[in-house]
């Protein structure tokens, strides 16, 4: 069983739409949670950390449900520039060992 | 800071040849990670170091792979002999917990080395 599971998509949405991604993780002892963004043929970059209380950064909202072991990312008012692959990441081993989901591809169309 | 630096950016080699990938982490970072990304398997952690010491190499696929970190500013990942199934993008990342006021669990990735083994 994979440590982190994501729907690969693609999600094709029009500009201005709201889109949500979920991912599930298998190890209940996981300690840290993130969403990374990866553009085509580029390296992954941190989008936001995910906290139990939920957190928001502009148009992006992340939620963590430890009981159900899933993490979500909500993007409001989608922009063309949001088109990318979004990687769900779970940290273990005293926060150092990261497990990456396979990514969810988002295409925002005009 | 220039960020994490990797070289070469692209490598094409023939099966059986030795391949050496290089990484320079961000100055002051004490953790260094090597990942491999393929379409089939996604992003996989191969090995990580703390203060130049290998901590977990359970992701290294087999004995053909080896990694070293002789000092805080340099690491290598070596494949000998290389095989076509090693074709992938290899990323190096670094992080730090020692910097005050810093979100130390963020990993910063280099641009990757795209390896093709023919």
JSON list of N, CA and C in Angstrom, two decimals, chain A residues 2 32-34 36 38 40-49 51 87 89 92-102, chain B residues 9-10 31 33 35 37 40-45 48 55-56 58-59 91 95 97 103 105-112 114:
[
{"chain": "A", "resi": 2, "resn": "UNK", "atom": "N", "xyz": [0.54, 2.23, -0.82]},
{"chain": "A", "resi": 2, "resn": "UNK", "atom": "CA", "xyz": [1.32, 3.44, -0.88]},
{"chain": "A", "resi": 2, "resn": "UNK", "atom": "C", "xyz": [1.13, 4.26, 0.38]},
{"chain": "A", "resi": 32, "resn": "UNK", "atom": "N", "xyz": [4.04, 15.52, 9.87]},
{"chain": "A", "resi": 32, "resn": "UNK", "atom": "CA", "xyz": [3.94, 16.80, 9.19]},
{"chain": "A", "resi": 32, "resn": "UNK", "atom": "C", "xyz": [3.33, 16.60, 7.81]},
{"chain": "A", "resi": 33, "resn": "UNK", "atom": "N", "xyz": [2.70, 17.67, 7.33]},
{"chain": "A", "resi": 33, "resn": "UNK", "atom": "CA", "xyz": [1.88, 17.55, 6.14]},
{"chain": "A", "resi": 33, "resn": "UNK", "atom": "C", "xyz": [2.03, 18.82, 5.30]},
{"chain": "A", "resi": 34, "resn": "UNK", "atom": "N", "xyz": [2.13, 18.61, 3.98]},
{"chain": "A", "resi": 34, "resn": "UNK", "atom": "CA", "xyz": [2.38, 19.74, 3.10]},
{"chain": "A", "resi": 34, "resn": "UNK", "atom": "C", "xyz": [1.69, 19.54, 1.76]},
{"chain": "A", "resi": 36, "resn": "UNK", "atom": "N", "xyz": [2.97, 20.57, -2.06]},
{"chain": "A", "resi": 36, "resn": "UNK", "atom": "CA", "xyz": [3.99, 21.11, -2.93]},
{"chain": "A", "resi": 36, "resn": "UNK", "atom": "C", "xyz": [3.38, 21.27, -4.32]},
{"chain": "A", "resi": 38, "resn": "UNK", "atom": "N", "xyz": [4.40, 21.44, -8.45]},
{"chain": "A", "resi": 38, "resn": "UNK", "atom": "CA", "xyz": [5.45, 21.15, -9.42]},
{"chain": "A", "resi": 38, "resn": "UNK", "atom": "C", "xyz": [4.97, 21.54, -10.82]},
{"chain": "A", "resi": 40, "resn": "UNK", "atom": "N", "xyz": [5.64, 21.82, -14.97]},
{"chain": "A", "resi": 40, "resn": "UNK", "atom": "CA", "xyz": [6.15, 20.85, -15.93]},
{"chain": "A", "resi": 40, "resn": "UNK", "atom": "C", "xyz": [7.67, 20.98, -16.09]},
{"chain": "A", "resi": 41, "resn": "UNK", "atom": "N", "xyz": [8.37, 19.88, -15.89]},
{"chain": "A", "resi": 41, "resn": "UNK", "atom": "CA", "xyz": [9.82, 19.81, -16.06]},
{"chain": "A", "resi": 41, "resn": "UNK", "atom": "C", "xyz": [10.58, 20.72, -15.10]},
{"chain": "A", "resi": 42, "resn": "UNK", "atom": "N", "xyz": [9.97, 21.00, -13.95]},
{"chain": "A", "resi": 42, "resn": "UNK", "atom": "CA", "xyz": [10.62, 21.80, -12.92]},
{"chain": "A", "resi": 42, "resn": "UNK", "atom": "C", "xyz": [10.66, 21.01, -11.62]},
{"chain": "A", "resi": 43, "resn": "UNK", "atom": "N", "xyz": [11.34, 21.59, -10.63]},
{"chain": "A", "resi": 43, "resn": "UNK", "atom": "CA", "xyz": [11.41, 20.95, -9.34]},
{"chain": "A", "resi": 43, "resn": "UNK", "atom": "C", "xyz": [10.17, 21.26, -8.50]},
{"chain": "A", "resi": 44, "resn": "UNK", "atom": "N", "xyz": [9.85, 20.40, -7.53]},
{"chain": "A", "resi": 44, "resn": "UNK", "atom": "CA", "xyz": [8.75, 20.70, -6.61]},
{"chain": "A", "resi": 44, "resn": "UNK", "atom": "C", "xyz": [9.10, 21.89, -5.72]},
{"chain": "A", "resi": 45, "resn": "UNK", "atom": "N", "xyz": [8.09, 22.69, -5.41]},
{"chain": "A", "resi": 45, "resn": "UNK", "atom": "CA", "xyz": [8.28, 23.82, -4.50]},
{"chain": "A", "resi": 45, "resn": "UNK", "atom": "C", "xyz": [7.15, 23.83, -3.49]},
{"chain": "A", "resi": 46, "resn": "UNK", "atom": "N", "xyz": [7.49, 24.20, -2.26]},
{"chain": "A", "resi": 46, "resn": "UNK", "atom": "CA", "xyz": [6.49, 24.21, -1.20]},
{"chain": "A", "resi": 46, "resn": "UNK", "atom": "C", "xyz": [5.40, 25.23, -1.51]},
{"chain": "A", "resi": 47, "resn": "UNK", "atom": "N", "xyz": [4.15, 24.77, -1.46]},
{"chain": "A", "resi": 47, "resn": "UNK", "atom": "CA", "xyz": [3.01, 25.67, -1.60]},
{"chain": "A", "resi": 47, "resn": "UNK", "atom": "C", "xyz": [2.55, 26.11, -0.22]},
{"chain": "A", "resi": 48, "resn": "UNK", "atom": "N", "xyz": [2.30, 25.14, 0.65]},
{"chain": "A", "resi": 48, "resn": "UNK", "atom": "CA", "xyz": [1.92, 25.47, 2.02]},
{"chain": "A", "resi": 48, "resn": "UNK", "atom": "C", "xyz": [1.99, 24.25, 2.92]},
{"chain": "A", "resi": 49, "resn": "UNK", "atom": "N", "xyz": [2.26, 24.52, 4.18]},
{"chain": "A", "resi": 49, "resn": "UNK", "atom": "CA", "xyz": [2.18, 23.48, 5.20]},
{"chain": "A", "resi": 49, "resn": "UNK", "atom": "C", "xyz": [0.71, 23.31, 5.57]},
{"chain": "A", "resi": 51, "resn": "UNK", "atom": "N", "xyz": [-1.84, 22.38, 8.75]},
{"chain": "A", "resi": 51, "resn": "UNK", "atom": "CA", "xyz": [-1.94, 22.24, 10.19]},
{"chain": "A", "resi": 51, "resn": "UNK", "atom": "C", "xyz": [-3.30, 21.69, 10.58]},
{"chain": "A", "resi": 87, "resn": "UNK", "atom": "N", "xyz": [1.36, 18.15, -5.34]},
{"chain": "A", "resi": 87, "resn": "UNK", "atom": "CA", "xyz": [1.86, 16.97, -4.65]},
{"chain": "A", "resi": 87, "resn": "UNK", "atom": "C", "xyz": [1.50, 17.03, -3.18]},
{"chain": "A", "resi": 89, "resn": "UNK", "atom": "N", "xyz": [2.22, 15.76, 0.49]},
{"chain": "A", "resi": 89, "resn": "UNK", "atom": "CA", "xyz": [3.45, 15.28, 1.12]},
{"chain": "A", "resi": 89, "resn": "UNK", "atom": "C", "xyz": [3.23, 15.03, 2.60]},
{"chain": "A", "resi": 92, "resn": "UNK", "atom": "N", "xyz": [7.50, 11.89, 8.11]},
{"chain": "A", "resi": 92, "resn": "UNK", "atom": "CA", "xyz": [7.65, 10.97, 9.24]},
{"chain": "A", "resi": 92, "resn": "UNK", "atom": "C", "xyz": [9.08, 11.06, 9.75]},
{"chain": "A", "resi": 93, "resn": "UNK", "atom": "N", "xyz": [9.42, 10.19, 10.68]},
{"chain": "A", "resi": 93, "resn": "UNK", "atom": "CA", "xyz": [10.81, 10.08, 11.13]},
{"chain": "A", "resi": 93, "resn": "UNK", "atom": "C", "xyz": [11.31, 11.42, 11.62]},
{"chain": "A", "resi": 94, "resn": "UNK", "atom": "N", "xyz": [10.63, 11.95, 12.64]},
{"chain": "A", "resi": 94, "resn": "UNK", "atom": "CA", "xyz": [11.02, 13.23, 13.23]},
{"chain": "A", "resi": 94, "resn": "UNK", "atom": "C", "xyz": [11.04, 14.34, 12.17]},
{"chain": "A", "resi": 95, "resn": "UNK", "atom": "N", "xyz": [10.07, 14.30, 11.30]},
{"chain": "A", "resi": 95, "resn": "UNK", "atom": "CA", "xyz": [9.83, 15.33, 10.28]},
{"chain": "A", "resi": 95, "resn": "UNK", "atom": "C", "xyz": [10.78, 15.28, 9.09]},
{"chain": "A", "resi": 96, "resn": "UNK", "atom": "N", "xyz": [11.70, 14.35, 9.05]},
{"chain": "A", "resi": 96, "resn": "UNK", "atom": "CA", "xyz": [12.70, 14.40, 8.00]},
{"chain": "A", "resi": 96, "resn": "UNK", "atom": "C", "xyz": [12.35, 13.58, 6.76]},
{"chain": "A", "resi": 97, "resn": "UNK", "atom": "N", "xyz": [11.66, 12.49, 6.95]},
{"chain": "A", "resi": 97, "resn": "UNK", "atom": "CA", "xyz": [11.43, 11.59, 5.83]},
{"chain": "A", "resi": 97, "resn": "UNK", "atom": "C", "xyz": [10.09, 11.93, 5.20]},
{"chain": "A", "resi": 98, "resn": "UNK", "atom": "N", "xyz": [10.14, 12.43, 3.98]},
{"chain": "A", "resi": 98, "resn": "UNK", "atom": "CA", "xyz": [8.95, 12.85, 3.26]},
{"chain": "A", "resi": 98, "resn": "UNK", "atom": "C", "xyz": [8.48, 11.76, 2.31]},
{"chain": "A", "resi": 99, "resn": "UNK", "atom": "N", "xyz": [7.17, 11.55, 2.32]},
{"chain": "A", "resi": 99, "resn": "UNK", "atom": "CA", "xyz": [6.56, 10.67, 1.33]},
{"chain": "A", "resi": 99, "resn": "UNK", "atom": "C", "xyz": [5.67, 11.54, 0.44]},
{"chain": "A", "resi": 100, "resn": "UNK", "atom": "N", "xyz": [5.91, 11.43, -0.85]},
{"chain": "A", "resi": 100, "resn": "UNK", "atom": "CA", "xyz": [5.17, 12.25, -1.81]},
{"chain": "A", "resi": 100, "resn": "UNK", "atom": "C", "xyz": [4.07, 11.42, -2.48]},
{"chain": "A", "resi": 101, "resn": "UNK", "atom": "N", "xyz": [2.91, 12.03, -2.63]},
{"chain": "A", "resi": 101, "resn": "UNK", "atom": "CA", "xyz": [1.90, 11.43, -3.48]},
{"chain": "A", "resi": 101, "resn": "UNK", "atom": "C", "xyz": [2.33, 11.56, -4.93]},
{"chain": "A", "resi": 102, "resn": "UNK", "atom": "N", "xyz": [1.62, 10.87, -5.79]},
{"chain": "A", "resi": 102, "resn": "UNK", "atom": "CA", "xyz": [1.98, 10.88, -7.21]},
{"chain": "A", "resi": 102, "resn": "UNK", "atom": "C", "xyz": [1.57, 12.17, -7.89]},
{"chain": "B", "resi": 9, "resn": "UNK", "atom": "N", "xyz": [22.74, 18.89, -15.64]},
{"chain": "B", "resi": 9, "resn": "UNK", "atom": "CA", "xyz": [21.29, 19.03, -15.75]},
{"chain": "B", "resi": 9, "resn": "UNK", "atom": "C", "xyz": [20.71, 17.90, -16.60]},
{"chain": "B", "resi": 10, "resn": "UNK", "atom": "N", "xyz": [21.49, 17.46, -17.56]},
{"chain": "B", "resi": 10, "resn": "UNK", "atom": "CA", "xyz": [21.08, 16.35, -18.42]},
{"chain": "B", "resi": 10, "resn": "UNK", "atom": "C", "xyz": [22.26, 15.41, -18.60]},
{"chain": "B", "resi": 31, "resn": "UNK", "atom": "N", "xyz": [20.54, 19.17, 6.38]},
{"chain": "B", "resi": 31, "resn": "UNK", "atom": "CA", "xyz": [19.93, 17.95, 5.85]},
{"chain": "B", "resi": 31, "resn": "UNK", "atom": "C", "xyz": [20.02, 17.98, 4.33]},
{"chain": "B", "resi": 33, "resn": "UNK", "atom": "N", "xyz": [18.88, 15.52, 0.86]},
{"chain": "B", "resi": 33, "resn": "UNK", "atom": "CA", "xyz": [18.04, 14.40, 0.41]},
{"chain": "B", "resi": 33, "resn": "UNK", "atom": "C", "xyz": [18.28, 14.15, -1.08]},
{"chain": "B", "resi": 35, "resn": "UNK", "atom": "N", "xyz": [16.30, 12.28, -4.26]},
{"chain": "B", "resi": 35, "resn": "UNK", "atom": "CA", "xyz": [15.04, 11.70, -4.72]},
{"chain": "B", "resi": 35, "resn": "UNK", "atom": "C", "xyz": [15.18, 11.29, -6.18]},
{"chain": "B", "resi": 37, "resn": "UNK", "atom": "N", "xyz": [12.49, 10.67, -9.55]},
{"chain": "B", "resi": 37, "resn": "UNK", "atom": "CA", "xyz": [11.12, 10.82, -10.03]},
{"chain": "B", "resi": 37, "resn": "UNK", "atom": "C", "xyz": [10.94, 10.17, -11.38]},
{"chain": "B", "resi": 40, "resn": "UNK", "atom": "N", "xyz": [6.08, 6.36, -13.57]},
{"chain": "B", "resi": 40, "resn": "UNK", "atom": "CA", "xyz": [5.43, 5.18, -12.99]},
{"chain": "B", "resi": 40, "resn": "UNK", "atom": "C", "xyz": [5.41, 5.23, -11.46]},
{"chain": "B", "resi": 41, "resn": "UNK", "atom": "N", "xyz": [6.48, 5.70, -10.85]},
{"chain": "B", "resi": 41, "resn": "UNK", "atom": "CA", "xyz": [6.62, 5.59, -9.39]},
{"chain": "B", "resi": 41, "resn": "UNK", "atom": "C", "xyz": [6.57, 6.93, -8.66]},
{"chain": "B", "resi": 42, "resn": "UNK", "atom": "N", "xyz": [6.48, 8.02, -9.41]},
{"chain": "B", "resi": 42, "resn": "UNK", "atom": "CA", "xyz": [6.43, 9.31, -8.76]},
{"chain": "B", "resi": 42, "resn": "UNK", "atom": "C", "xyz": [7.76, 9.69, -8.14]},
{"chain": "B", "resi": 43, "resn": "UNK", "atom": "N", "xyz": [7.70, 10.46, -7.07]},
{"chain": "B", "resi": 43, "resn": "UNK", "atom": "CA", "xyz": [8.90, 10.97, -6.41]},
{"chain": "B", "resi": 43, "resn": "UNK", "atom": "C", "xyz": [9.22, 10.05, -5.23]},
{"chain": "B", "resi": 44, "resn": "UNK", "atom": "N", "xyz": [10.40, 9.47, -5.26]},
{"chain": "B", "resi": 44, "resn": "UNK", "atom": "CA", "xyz": [10.81, 8.52, -4.22]},
{"chain": "B", "resi": 44, "resn": "UNK", "atom": "C", "xyz": [12.06, 9.01, -3.52]},
{"chain": "B", "resi": 45, "resn": "UNK", "atom": "N", "xyz": [12.08, 8.93, -2.20]},
{"chain": "B", "resi": 45, "resn": "UNK", "atom": "CA", "xyz": [13.28, 9.26, -1.44]},
{"chain": "B", "resi": 45, "resn": "UNK", "atom": "C", "xyz": [14.26, 8.10, -1.54]},
{"chain": "B", "resi": 48, "resn": "UNK", "atom": "N", "xyz": [18.90, 10.07, 2.76]},
{"chain": "B", "resi": 48, "resn": "UNK", "atom": "CA", "xyz": [19.11, 11.41, 3.27]},
{"chain": "B", "resi": 48, "resn": "UNK", "atom": "C", "xyz": [20.23, 11.43, 4.31]},
{"chain": "B", "resi": 55, "resn": "UNK", "atom": "N", "xyz": [21.62, 8.90, 7.11]},
{"chain": "B", "resi": 55, "resn": "UNK", "atom": "CA", "xyz": [20.69, 8.52, 8.18]},
{"chain": "B", "resi": 55, "resn": "UNK", "atom": "C", "xyz": [19.78, 7.38, 7.74]},
{"chain": "B", "resi": 56, "resn": "UNK", "atom": "N", "xyz": [19.30, 7.45, 6.52]},
{"chain": "B", "resi": 56, "resn": "UNK", "atom": "CA", "xyz": [18.35, 6.44, 6.05]},
{"chain": "B", "resi": 56, "resn": "UNK", "atom": "C", "xyz": [18.59, 6.22, 4.56]},
{"chain": "B", "resi": 58, "resn": "UNK", "atom": "N", "xyz": [17.27, 3.42, 3.03]},
{"chain": "B", "resi": 58, "resn": "UNK", "atom": "CA", "xyz": [16.37, 2.31, 2.72]},
{"chain": "B", "resi": 58, "resn": "UNK", "atom": "C", "xyz": [15.71, 2.44, 1.36]},
{"chain": "B", "resi": 59, "resn": "UNK", "atom": "N", "xyz": [15.74, 3.64, 0.79]},
{"chain": "B", "resi": 59, "resn": "UNK", "atom": "CA", "xyz": [15.16, 3.84, -0.53]},
{"chain": "B", "resi": 59, "resn": "UNK", "atom": "C", "xyz": [16.10, 3.59, -1.68]},
{"chain": "B", "resi": 91, "resn": "UNK", "atom": "N", "xyz": [16.48, 14.34, -8.15]},
{"chain": "B", "resi": 91, "resn": "UNK", "atom": "CA", "xyz": [16.48, 15.63, -7.46]},
{"chain": "B", "resi": 91, "resn": "UNK", "atom": "C", "xyz": [17.29, 15.53, -6.17]},
{"chain": "B", "resi": 95, "resn": "UNK", "atom": "N", "xyz": [17.48, 21.04, 3.63]},
{"chain": "B", "resi": 95, "resn": "UNK", "atom": "CA", "xyz": [16.65, 21.73, 4.61]},
{"chain": "B", "resi": 95, "resn": "UNK", "atom": "C", "xyz": [17.48, 21.98, 5.86]},
{"chain": "B", "resi": 97, "resn": "UNK", "atom": "N", "xyz": [17.06, 22.91, 10.31]},
{"chain": "B", "resi": 97, "resn": "UNK", "atom": "CA", "xyz": [16.27, 23.22, 11.50]},
{"chain": "B", "resi": 97, "resn": "UNK", "atom": "C", "xyz": [16.98, 24.24, 12.38]},
{"chain": "B", "resi": 103, "resn": "UNK", "atom": "N", "xyz": [11.12, 28.16, 8.91]},
{"chain": "B", "resi": 103, "resn": "UNK", "atom": "CA", "xyz": [10.24, 27.00, 8.82]},
{"chain": "B", "resi": 103, "resn": "UNK", "atom": "C", "xyz": [11.08, 25.81, 8.41]},
{"chain": "B", "resi": 105, "resn": "UNK", "atom": "N", "xyz": [11.13, 22.69, 8.37]},
{"chain": "B", "resi": 105, "resn": "UNK", "atom": "CA", "xyz": [10.78, 21.43, 7.74]},
{"chain": "B", "resi": 105, "resn": "UNK", "atom": "C", "xyz": [10.57, 21.55, 6.24]},
{"chain": "B", "resi": 106, "resn": "UNK", "atom": "N", "xyz": [10.70, 22.75, 5.69]},
{"chain": "B", "resi": 106, "resn": "UNK", "atom": "CA", "xyz": [10.56, 22.89, 4.24]},
{"chain": "B", "resi": 106, "resn": "UNK", "atom": "C", "xyz": [11.80, 22.35, 3.56]},
{"chain": "B", "resi": 107, "resn": "UNK", "atom": "N", "xyz": [11.63, 21.57, 2.53]},
{"chain": "B", "resi": 107, "resn": "UNK", "atom": "CA", "xyz": [12.74, 21.08, 1.73]},
{"chain": "B", "resi": 107, "resn": "UNK", "atom": "C", "xyz": [12.82, 21.89, 0.45]},
{"chain": "B", "resi": 108, "resn": "UNK", "atom": "N", "xyz": [14.03, 22.34, 0.14]},
{"chain": "B", "resi": 108, "resn": "UNK", "atom": "CA", "xyz": [14.27, 23.10, -1.07]},
{"chain": "B", "resi": 108, "resn": "UNK", "atom": "C", "xyz": [14.92, 22.18, -2.10]},
{"chain": "B", "resi": 109, "resn": "UNK", "atom": "N", "xyz": [14.31, 22.12, -3.26]},
{"chain": "B", "resi": 109, "resn": "UNK", "atom": "CA", "xyz": [14.79, 21.21, -4.29]},
{"chain": "B", "resi": 109, "resn": "UNK", "atom": "C", "xyz": [15.68, 21.91, -5.30]},
{"chain": "B", "resi": 110, "resn": "UNK", "atom": "N", "xyz": [16.66, 21.17, -5.79]},
{"chain": "B", "resi": 110, "resn": "UNK", "atom": "CA", "xyz": [17.43, 21.63, -6.93]},
{"chain": "B", "resi": 110, "resn": "UNK", "atom": "C", "xyz": [16.66, 21.40, -8.21]},
{"chain": "B", "resi": 111, "resn": "UNK", "atom": "N", "xyz": [17.21, 21.84, -9.35]},
{"chain": "B", "resi": 111, "resn": "UNK", "atom": "CA", "xyz": [16.50, 21.74, -10.63]},
{"chain": "B", "resi": 111, "resn": "UNK", "atom": "C", "xyz": [16.43, 20.33, -11.18]},
{"chain": "B", "resi": 112, "resn": "UNK", "atom": "N", "xyz": [17.20, 19.41, -10.61]},
{"chain": "B", "resi": 112, "resn": "UNK", "atom": "CA", "xyz": [17.16, 18.02, -11.05]},
{"chain": "B", "resi": 112, "resn": "UNK", "atom": "C", "xyz": [18.17, 17.71, -12.13]},
{"chain": "B", "resi": 114, "resn": "UNK", "atom": "N", "xyz": [18.28, 15.15, -15.35]},
{"chain": "B", "resi": 114, "resn": "UNK", "atom": "CA", "xyz": [17.48, 14.23, -16.18]},
{"chain": "B", "resi": 114, "resn": "UNK", "atom": "C", "xyz": [18.43, 13.20, -16.76]}
]
